[in-house]
Coordinates of C-alpha atoms and ligand atoms in Angstrom, one line a residue:
X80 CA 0.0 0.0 0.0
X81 CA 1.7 3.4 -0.8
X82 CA 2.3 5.0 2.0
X83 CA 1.2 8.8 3.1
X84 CA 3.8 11.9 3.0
X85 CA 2.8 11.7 7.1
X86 CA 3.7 8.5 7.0
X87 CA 6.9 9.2 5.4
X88 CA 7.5 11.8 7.4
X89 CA 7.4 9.0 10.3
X90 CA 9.6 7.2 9.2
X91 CA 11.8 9.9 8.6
X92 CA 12.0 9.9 12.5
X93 CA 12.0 6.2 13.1
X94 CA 15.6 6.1 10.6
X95 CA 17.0 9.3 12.3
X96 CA 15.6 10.4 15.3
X97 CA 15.8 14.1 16.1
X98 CA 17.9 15.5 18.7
X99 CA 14.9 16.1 21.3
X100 CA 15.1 12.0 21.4
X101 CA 19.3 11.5 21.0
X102 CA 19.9 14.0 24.3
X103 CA 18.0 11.0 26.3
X104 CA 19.3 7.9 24.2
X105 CA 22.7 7.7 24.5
X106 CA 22.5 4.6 26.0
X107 CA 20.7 1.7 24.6
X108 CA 19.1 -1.7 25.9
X109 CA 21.9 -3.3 27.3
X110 CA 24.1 -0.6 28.7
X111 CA 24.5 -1.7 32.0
X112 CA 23.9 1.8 33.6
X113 CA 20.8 1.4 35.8
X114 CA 22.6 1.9 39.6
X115 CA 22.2 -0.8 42.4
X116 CA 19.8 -0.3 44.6
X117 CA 19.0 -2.0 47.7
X118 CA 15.4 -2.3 48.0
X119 CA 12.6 -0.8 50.4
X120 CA 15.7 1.8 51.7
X121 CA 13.6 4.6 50.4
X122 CA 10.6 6.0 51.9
X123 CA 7.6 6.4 49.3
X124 CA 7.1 10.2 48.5
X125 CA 3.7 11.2 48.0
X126 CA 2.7 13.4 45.3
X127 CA 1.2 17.0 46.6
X128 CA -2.4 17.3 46.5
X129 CA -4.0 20.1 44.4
X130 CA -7.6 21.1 45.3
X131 CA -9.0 23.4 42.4
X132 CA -9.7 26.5 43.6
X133 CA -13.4 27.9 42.8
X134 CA -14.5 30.4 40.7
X135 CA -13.4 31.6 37.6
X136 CA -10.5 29.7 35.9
X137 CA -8.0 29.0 35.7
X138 CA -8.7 27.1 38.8
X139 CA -5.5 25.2 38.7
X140 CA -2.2 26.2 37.1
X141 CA 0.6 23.5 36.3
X142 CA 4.4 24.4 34.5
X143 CA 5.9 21.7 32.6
X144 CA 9.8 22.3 33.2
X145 CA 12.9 20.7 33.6
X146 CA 13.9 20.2 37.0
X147 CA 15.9 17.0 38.5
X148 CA 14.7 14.7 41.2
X149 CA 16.7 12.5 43.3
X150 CA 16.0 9.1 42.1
X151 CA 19.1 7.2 41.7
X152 CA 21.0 6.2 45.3
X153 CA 23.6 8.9 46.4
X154 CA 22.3 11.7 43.5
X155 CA 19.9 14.3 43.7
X156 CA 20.1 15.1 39.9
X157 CA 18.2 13.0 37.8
X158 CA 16.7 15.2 35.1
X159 CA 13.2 15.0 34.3
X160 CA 10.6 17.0 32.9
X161 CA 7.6 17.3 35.1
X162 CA 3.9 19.1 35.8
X163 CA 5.7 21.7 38.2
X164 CA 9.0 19.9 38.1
X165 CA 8.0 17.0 39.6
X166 CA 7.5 13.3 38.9
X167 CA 5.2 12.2 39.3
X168 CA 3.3 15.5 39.1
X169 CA 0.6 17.2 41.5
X170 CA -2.5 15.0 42.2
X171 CA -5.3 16.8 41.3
X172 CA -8.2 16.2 43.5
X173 CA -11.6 17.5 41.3
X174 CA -15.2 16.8 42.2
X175 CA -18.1 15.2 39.9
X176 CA -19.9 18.1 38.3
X177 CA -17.3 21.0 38.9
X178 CA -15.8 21.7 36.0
X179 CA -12.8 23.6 36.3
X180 CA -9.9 25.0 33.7
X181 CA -6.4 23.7 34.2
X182 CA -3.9 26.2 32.8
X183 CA -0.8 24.6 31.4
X184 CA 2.1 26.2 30.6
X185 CA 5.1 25.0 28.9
X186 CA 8.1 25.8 29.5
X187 CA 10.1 22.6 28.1
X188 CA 12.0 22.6 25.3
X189 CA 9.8 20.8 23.1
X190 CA 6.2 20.8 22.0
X191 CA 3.5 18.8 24.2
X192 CA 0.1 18.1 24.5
X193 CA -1.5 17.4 27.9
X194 CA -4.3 14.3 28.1
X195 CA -6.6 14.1 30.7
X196 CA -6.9 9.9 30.5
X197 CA -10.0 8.5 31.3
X198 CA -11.8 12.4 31.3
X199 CA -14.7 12.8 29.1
X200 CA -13.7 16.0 27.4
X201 CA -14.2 18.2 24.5
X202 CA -12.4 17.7 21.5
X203 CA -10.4 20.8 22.1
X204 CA -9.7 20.3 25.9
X205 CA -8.8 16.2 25.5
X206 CA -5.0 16.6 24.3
X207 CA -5.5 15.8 20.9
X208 CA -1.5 14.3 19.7
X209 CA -1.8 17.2 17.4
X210 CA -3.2 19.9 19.3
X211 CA 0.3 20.7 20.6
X212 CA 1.3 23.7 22.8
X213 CA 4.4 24.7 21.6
X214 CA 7.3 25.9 24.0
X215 CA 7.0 29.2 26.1
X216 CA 3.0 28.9 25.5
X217 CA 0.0 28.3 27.4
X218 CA -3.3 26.2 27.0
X219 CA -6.4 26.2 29.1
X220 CA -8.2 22.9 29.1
X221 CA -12.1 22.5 30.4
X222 CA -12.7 19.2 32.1
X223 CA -16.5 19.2 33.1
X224 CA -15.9 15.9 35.7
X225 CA -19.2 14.7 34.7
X226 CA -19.2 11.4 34.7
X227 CA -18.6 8.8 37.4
X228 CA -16.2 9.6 40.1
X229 CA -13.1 7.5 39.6
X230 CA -8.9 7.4 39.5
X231 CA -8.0 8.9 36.5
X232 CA -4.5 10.6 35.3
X233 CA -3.0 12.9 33.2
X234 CA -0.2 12.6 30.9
X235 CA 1.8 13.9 27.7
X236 CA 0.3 12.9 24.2
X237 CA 2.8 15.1 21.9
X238 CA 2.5 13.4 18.2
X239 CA 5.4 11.2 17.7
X240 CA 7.1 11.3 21.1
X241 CA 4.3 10.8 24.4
X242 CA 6.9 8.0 24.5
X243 CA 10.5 10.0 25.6
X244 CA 7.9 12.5 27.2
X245 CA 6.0 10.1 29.6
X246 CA 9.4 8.7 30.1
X247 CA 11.1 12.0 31.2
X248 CA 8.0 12.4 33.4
X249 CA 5.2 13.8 32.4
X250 CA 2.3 12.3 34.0
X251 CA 0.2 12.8 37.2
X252 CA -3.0 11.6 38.8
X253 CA -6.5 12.9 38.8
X254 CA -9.2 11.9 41.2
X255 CA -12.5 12.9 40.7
X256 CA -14.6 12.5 44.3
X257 CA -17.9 12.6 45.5
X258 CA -20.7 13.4 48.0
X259 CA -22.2 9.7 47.3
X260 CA -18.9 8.1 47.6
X261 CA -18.1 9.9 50.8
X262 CA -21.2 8.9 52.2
X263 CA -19.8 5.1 51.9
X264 CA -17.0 5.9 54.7
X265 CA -14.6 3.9 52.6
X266 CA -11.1 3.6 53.9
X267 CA -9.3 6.7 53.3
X268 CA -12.1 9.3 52.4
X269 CA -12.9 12.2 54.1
X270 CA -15.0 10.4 56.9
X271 CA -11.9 8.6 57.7
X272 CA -8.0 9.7 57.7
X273 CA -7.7 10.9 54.1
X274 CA -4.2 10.2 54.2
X275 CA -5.0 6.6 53.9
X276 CA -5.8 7.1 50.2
X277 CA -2.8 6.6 48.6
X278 CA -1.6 7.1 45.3
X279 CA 0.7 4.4 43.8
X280 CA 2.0 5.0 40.6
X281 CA 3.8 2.4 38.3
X282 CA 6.5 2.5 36.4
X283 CA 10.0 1.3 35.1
X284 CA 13.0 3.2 33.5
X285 CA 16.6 2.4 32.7
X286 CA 19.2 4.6 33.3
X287 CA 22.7 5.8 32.5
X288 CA 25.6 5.8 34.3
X289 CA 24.7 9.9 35.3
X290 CA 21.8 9.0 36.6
X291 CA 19.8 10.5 34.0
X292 CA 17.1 8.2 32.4
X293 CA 18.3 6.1 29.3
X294 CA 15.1 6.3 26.8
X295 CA 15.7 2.7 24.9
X296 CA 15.7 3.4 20.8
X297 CA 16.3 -0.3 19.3
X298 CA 13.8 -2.3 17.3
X299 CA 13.6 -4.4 20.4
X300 CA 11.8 -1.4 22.2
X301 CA 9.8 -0.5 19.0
X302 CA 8.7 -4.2 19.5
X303 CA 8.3 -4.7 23.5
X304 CA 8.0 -0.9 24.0
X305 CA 10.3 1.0 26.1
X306 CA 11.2 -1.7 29.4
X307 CA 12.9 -1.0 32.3
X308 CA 15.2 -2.3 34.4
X309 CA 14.5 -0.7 37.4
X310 CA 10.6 -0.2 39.0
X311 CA 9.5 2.7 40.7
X312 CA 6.5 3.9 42.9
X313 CA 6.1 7.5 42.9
X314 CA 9.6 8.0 41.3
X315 CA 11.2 6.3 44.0
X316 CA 12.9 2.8 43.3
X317 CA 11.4 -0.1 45.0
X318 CA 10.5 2.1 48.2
X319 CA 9.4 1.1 51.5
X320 CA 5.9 2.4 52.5
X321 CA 4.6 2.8 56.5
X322 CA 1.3 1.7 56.9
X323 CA -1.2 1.4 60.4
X324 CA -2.1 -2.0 61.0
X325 CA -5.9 -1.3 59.4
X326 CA -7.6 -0.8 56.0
X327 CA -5.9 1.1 53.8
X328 CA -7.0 2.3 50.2
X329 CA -4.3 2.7 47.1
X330 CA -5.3 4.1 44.0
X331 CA -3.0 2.2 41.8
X332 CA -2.0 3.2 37.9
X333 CA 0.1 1.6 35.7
X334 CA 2.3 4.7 34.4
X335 CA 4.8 2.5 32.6
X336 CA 5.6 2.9 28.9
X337 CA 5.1 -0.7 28.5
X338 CA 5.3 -2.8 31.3
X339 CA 2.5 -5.2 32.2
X340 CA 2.0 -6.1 35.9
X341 CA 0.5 -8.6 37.8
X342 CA 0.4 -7.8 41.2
X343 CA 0.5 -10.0 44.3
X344 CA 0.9 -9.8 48.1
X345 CA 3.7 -11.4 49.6
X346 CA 1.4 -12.7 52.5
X347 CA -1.1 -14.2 50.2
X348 CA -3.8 -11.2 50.6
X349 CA -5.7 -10.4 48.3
X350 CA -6.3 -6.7 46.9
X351 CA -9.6 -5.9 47.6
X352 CA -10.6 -3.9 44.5
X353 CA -13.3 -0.9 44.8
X354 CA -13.0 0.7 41.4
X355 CA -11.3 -0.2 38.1
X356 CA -10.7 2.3 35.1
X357 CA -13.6 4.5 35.3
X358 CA -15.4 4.1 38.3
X359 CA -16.5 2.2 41.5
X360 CA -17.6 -1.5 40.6
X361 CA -20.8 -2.7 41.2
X362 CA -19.5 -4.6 44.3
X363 CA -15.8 -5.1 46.3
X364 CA -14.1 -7.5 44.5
X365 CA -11.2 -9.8 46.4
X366 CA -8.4 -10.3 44.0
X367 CA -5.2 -12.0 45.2
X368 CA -3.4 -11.1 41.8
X369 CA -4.1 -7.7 40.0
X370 CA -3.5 -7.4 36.6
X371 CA -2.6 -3.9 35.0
X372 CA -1.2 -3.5 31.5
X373 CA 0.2 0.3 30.6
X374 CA -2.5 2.8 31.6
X375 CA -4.9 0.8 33.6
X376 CA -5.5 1.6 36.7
X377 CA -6.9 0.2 40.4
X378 CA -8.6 1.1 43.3
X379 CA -7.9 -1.2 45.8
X380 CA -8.0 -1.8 49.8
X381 CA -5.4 -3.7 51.4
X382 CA -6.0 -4.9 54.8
X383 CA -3.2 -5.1 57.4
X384 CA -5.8 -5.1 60.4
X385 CA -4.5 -7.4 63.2
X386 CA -1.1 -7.6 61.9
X387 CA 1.8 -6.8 64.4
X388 CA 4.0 -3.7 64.4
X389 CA 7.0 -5.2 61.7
X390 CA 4.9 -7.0 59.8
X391 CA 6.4 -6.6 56.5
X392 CA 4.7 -7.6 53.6
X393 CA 6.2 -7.0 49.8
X394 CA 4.3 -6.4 46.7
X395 CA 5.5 -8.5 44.0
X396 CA 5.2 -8.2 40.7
X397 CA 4.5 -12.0 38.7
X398 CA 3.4 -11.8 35.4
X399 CA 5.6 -13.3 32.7
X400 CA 4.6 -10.5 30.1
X401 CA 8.6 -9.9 28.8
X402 CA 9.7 -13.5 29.3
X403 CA 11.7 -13.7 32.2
X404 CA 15.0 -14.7 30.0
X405 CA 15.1 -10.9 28.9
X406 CA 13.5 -8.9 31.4
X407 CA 16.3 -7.4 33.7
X408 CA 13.8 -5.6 36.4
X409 CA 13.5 -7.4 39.3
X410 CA 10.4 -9.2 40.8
X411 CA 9.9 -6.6 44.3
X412 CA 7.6 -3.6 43.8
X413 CA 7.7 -2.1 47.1
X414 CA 7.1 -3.0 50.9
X415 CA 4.5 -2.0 53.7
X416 CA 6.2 -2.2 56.8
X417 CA 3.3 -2.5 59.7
X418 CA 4.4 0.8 61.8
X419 CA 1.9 1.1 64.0
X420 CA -1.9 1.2 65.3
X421 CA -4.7 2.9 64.5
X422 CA -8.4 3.4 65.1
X423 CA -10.8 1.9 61.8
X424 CA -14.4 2.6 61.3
X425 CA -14.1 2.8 57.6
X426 CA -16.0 0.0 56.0
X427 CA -16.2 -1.8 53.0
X428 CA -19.8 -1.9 51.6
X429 CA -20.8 -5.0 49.7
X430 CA -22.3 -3.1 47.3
X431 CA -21.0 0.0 45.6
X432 CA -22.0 1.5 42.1
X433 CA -24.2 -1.0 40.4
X434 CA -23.9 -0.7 36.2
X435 CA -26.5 -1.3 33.9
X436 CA -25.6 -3.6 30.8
X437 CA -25.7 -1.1 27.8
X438 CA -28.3 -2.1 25.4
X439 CA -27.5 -3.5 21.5
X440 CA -24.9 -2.2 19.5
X441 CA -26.4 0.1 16.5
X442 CA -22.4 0.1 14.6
X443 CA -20.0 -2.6 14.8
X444 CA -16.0 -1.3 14.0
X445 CA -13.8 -3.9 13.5
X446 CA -9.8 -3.0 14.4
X447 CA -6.9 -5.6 13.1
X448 CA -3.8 -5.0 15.3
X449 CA -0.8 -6.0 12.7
X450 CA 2.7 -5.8 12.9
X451 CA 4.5 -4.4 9.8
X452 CA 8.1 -2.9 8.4
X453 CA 9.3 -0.4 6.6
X454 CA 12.5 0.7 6.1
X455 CA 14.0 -1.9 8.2
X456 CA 11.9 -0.8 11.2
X457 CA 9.3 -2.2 13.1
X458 CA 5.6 -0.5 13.1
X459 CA 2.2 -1.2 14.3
X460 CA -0.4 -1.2 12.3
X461 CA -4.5 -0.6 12.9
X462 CA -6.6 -2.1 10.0
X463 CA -3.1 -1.6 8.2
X464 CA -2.8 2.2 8.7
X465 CA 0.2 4.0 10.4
X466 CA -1.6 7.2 12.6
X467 CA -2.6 9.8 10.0
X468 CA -4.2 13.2 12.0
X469 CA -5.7 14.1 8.3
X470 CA -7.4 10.9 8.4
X471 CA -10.0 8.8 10.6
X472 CA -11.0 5.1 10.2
X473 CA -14.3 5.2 12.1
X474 CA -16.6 8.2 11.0
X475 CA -20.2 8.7 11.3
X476 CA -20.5 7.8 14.9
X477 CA -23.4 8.8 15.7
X478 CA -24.4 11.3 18.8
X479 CA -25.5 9.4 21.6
X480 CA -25.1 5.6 19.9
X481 CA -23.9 2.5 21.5
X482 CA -21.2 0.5 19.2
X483 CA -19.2 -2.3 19.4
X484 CA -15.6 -2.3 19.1
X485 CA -14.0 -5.3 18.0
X486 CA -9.9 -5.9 18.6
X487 CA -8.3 -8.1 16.5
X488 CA -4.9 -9.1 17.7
X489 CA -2.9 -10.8 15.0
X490 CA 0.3 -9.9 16.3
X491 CA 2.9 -11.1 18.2
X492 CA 2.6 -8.5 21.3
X493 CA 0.2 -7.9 23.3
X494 CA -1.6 -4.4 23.0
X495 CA -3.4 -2.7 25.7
X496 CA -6.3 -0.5 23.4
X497 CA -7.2 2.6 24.8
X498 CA -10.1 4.9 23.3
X499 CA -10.6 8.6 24.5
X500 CA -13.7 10.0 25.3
X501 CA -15.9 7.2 26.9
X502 CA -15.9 4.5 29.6
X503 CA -16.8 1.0 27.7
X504 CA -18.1 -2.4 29.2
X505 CA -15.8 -5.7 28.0
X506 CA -17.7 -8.1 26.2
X507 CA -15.5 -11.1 26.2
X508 CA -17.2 -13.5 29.3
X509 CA -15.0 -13.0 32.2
X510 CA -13.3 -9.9 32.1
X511 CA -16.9 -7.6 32.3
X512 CA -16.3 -7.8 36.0
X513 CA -13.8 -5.4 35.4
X514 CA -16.5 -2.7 35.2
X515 CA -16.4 1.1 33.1
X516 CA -13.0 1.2 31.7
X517 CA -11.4 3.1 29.0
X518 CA -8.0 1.0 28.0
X519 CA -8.2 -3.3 28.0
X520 CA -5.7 -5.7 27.0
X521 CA -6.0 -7.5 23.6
X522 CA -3.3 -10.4 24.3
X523 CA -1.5 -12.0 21.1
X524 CA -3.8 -13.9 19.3
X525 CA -7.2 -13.1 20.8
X526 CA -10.3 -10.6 20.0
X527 CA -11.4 -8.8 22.3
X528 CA -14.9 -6.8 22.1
X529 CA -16.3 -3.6 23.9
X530 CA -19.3 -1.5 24.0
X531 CA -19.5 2.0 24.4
X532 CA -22.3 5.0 25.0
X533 CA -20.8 7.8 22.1
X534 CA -21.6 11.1 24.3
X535 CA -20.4 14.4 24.2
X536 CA -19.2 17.5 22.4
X537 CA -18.6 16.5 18.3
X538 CA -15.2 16.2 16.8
X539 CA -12.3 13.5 16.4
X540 CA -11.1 11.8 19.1
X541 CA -8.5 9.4 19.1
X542 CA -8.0 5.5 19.7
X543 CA -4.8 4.2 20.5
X544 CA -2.2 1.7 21.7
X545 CA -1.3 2.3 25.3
X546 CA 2.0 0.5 24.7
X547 CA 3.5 4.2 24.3
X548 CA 6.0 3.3 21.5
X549 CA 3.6 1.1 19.8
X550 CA 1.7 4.2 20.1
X551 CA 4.5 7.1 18.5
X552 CA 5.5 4.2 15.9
X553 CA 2.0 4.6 15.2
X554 CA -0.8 2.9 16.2
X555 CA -3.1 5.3 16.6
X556 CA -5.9 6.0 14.3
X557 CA -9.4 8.5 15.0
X558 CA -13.0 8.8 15.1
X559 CA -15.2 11.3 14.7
X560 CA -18.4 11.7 16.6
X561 CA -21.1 13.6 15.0
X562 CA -23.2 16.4 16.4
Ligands
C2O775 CU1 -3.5 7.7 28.2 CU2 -4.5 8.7 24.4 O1 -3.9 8.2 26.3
CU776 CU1 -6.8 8.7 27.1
CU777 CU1 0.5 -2.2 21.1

């Protein structure tokens, strides 16, 4: 098929990437640069909290900058870019129904784009890959919050490179709360100690021998994606985390570039899981391993109630995604170290949000999820297109429609398929318990359906691979919902 002057362009940058890539990439897979660490030495860090302010907007301001953070053992100076020079940024803390303006200003070097993942935003507000803010500007993006309270997060989507960006650090969470879900007196929310709601965010890096992060450019990480060698929570590597001996509730997102997770407790606990991608599930659900491929996230209780003051217990991480012969990261998350006591009258509710089956699909979309090369390089492939902004393979979906999405994954990876705009219910028996979400895995080999309400303001939206260099290399396509 001939290929597009875009897609030309593309691989213009796959041959010869430009210097905004080279200045992090001097050292590829197999450098051994990542530093030793000794694990659960390092306290978590918890991300500040923003609480929009009221009124007229901006009612929260964020600078993307270059700052360095002190990652690696014995340096303070790891660059990285960050939402205020930090990684992982701010948490925002929004409410259902208040819509509020977030001012972002960029003061990096390069062009970005900022994503609200999971929102349900306007086509101009949702960080379009295109829609860039180039550097020493400003956007102002509108997130109404209305839809169902749940753990979402905000990241870089820059056409080409939300890979080397994510990487560098650009991502933070977003929680959206509510009066109804306060009312439940879950662990961690206001009726309780709020600090027990804890954000854990995922991710791995390698680094170089300066400390600085070593963004992986071979055709093995335009295959696998980007994996690291070293895992981190919050930014810090393998930390050690103090908890009460109670309930405690962790809002976990998978942040990597590529990594796949499957979480267990060392102590044979199980997570129990309150909300998945988009919202609260119909009821708690006891899990002793969690699964979470790149951009999927969990709300989850662990229980150390009745365990003594030293009680470790490690969170491992189990899943034999990168076959263990090549992946270098090791196995141990982080720890909870059992500090002390503390009173607990949060509960767990048996029944939280219940969700209504949506109705019959009135479009069916079909994707294929291919593997291809050109020029000697690896790509990915939807319905044998490489991402084209001028172009979109679903059109004509219609204002206020349910469709069905169907994922066909004839490849040899495994490609977690994210679509912006809505929350969608998994079809494939099984895996519906998982509740509203907005990115699934489509494993090598299989199909995987969903079905999705089509609401909101009309324009093109994209659909992507949350495998982030599977993403820039360019599985990505569009759709455009009508008026
Ligand atoms: Cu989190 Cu379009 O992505
Ligand atoms: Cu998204
Ligand atoms: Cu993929």
């Amino acid at each position: 098929m001939p290929l597009s002057r875009r897609e030309l362009l593309k691989l213009g940058l796959l041959a010869a990437p430009g210097a905004a890539l080279g200045r992090y990439a001097e050292a590829q897979v197999g450098d051994p640069g990542s530093p030793p660490v000794i694990p659960f030495t390092r306290q978590l860090r918890i991300p500040p909290n923003i609480t929009p302010s009221g009124g007229g907007g901006p009612n929260v301001t964020l600078t993307m900058s270059e700052s360095t953070q002190a990652i690696v053992p014995g340096r303070p100076d790891t660059p990285i870019w960050g939402y205020n020079g930090q990684y992982p940024g701010p948490t925002i803390r929004a409410r259902r129904n208040q819509s509020i303006v977030v001012r972002q200003i960029n003061n990096l070097p390069e062009s970005t784009s900022v994503h609200l993942h999971g929102g349900h935003t306007g086509p101009t507000s949702d960080g379009h890959p295109n829609d860039l803010i180039t550097p020493g500007n400003q956007k102002d993006y509108t997130y109404p919050n209305s839809q169902l309270p749940a753990t979402l997060w905000y990241h870089d989507h820059a056409v080409d490179v939300t890979g080397p960006h994510l990487y560098m650090g650009l991502a933070g969470m977003y929680i959206i709360g509510e009066t109804f879900e306060d009312n439940l007196n879950l662990p961690g929310g206001p009726l309780d100690d709020v600090n027990l709601d804890v954000p854990l965010f995922l991710s791995d890096r390698l680094f170089n021998r300066d400390g600085s992060f070593a963004y992986p450019l071979t055709d093995e990480a335009l295959i696998r994606g980007a994996l690291g060698d070293r895992i981190m929570v919050n930014g810090v590597i393998q930390p050690n985390f103090r908890v009460p001996s109670r309930k405690v509730r962790f809002r976990v997102v998978n942040a990597s570039n590529a990594r796949i997770y499957d979480l267990r407790l060392t102590n044979g606990a199980p997570f129990i899981q309150l909300g998945s991608d988009g919202a609260l599930l119909p009821a708690p659900l006891s899990r002793t391993s969690l699964r979470l491929a790149p951009a999927e996230r969990a709300d989850v209780v662990i229980d150390f109630t009745g365990m003594t003051i030293g009680t470790m217990v490690v969170m491992r991480n189990v899943s034999r995604s990168v076959p263990l012969s090549m992946d270098r990261a090791p196995r141990e998350i982080m720890r909870f170290e059992v500090d002390r006591t503390q009173a607990d009258t949060s509960v767990i509710p048996p029944a939280l949000r219940p969700i209504t089956p949506l109705g019959a699909a009135a479009q069916t979309r079909v994707a294929n999820l291919t593997r291809g090369v050109v020029n000697g390089r690896p790509v990915w492939f939807i319905n044998g297109k490489l991402y084209n902004p001028g172009q979109s393979e679903f059109t004509m979906v219609a204002q206020g429609s349910t469709e069905l999405w169907q994922f066909n994954n004839n490849s040899p990876q495994d490609h977690p398929m994210h679509i912006h705009l809505v929350q969608f219910q998994v079809q494939n028996p099984g895996v519906g318990e998982n509740g509203w979400k907005d990115t699934v895995l489509v494993p090598s080999g299989a199909t995987v359906s969903v079905k999705a309400q089509f609401t909101g303001t009309a324009g093109t939206y994209v659909f992507h691979c949350h495998n982030v260099e599977h993403e820039d290399h360019a599985m990505m396509n569009q759709f455009e919902l009508m008026a």
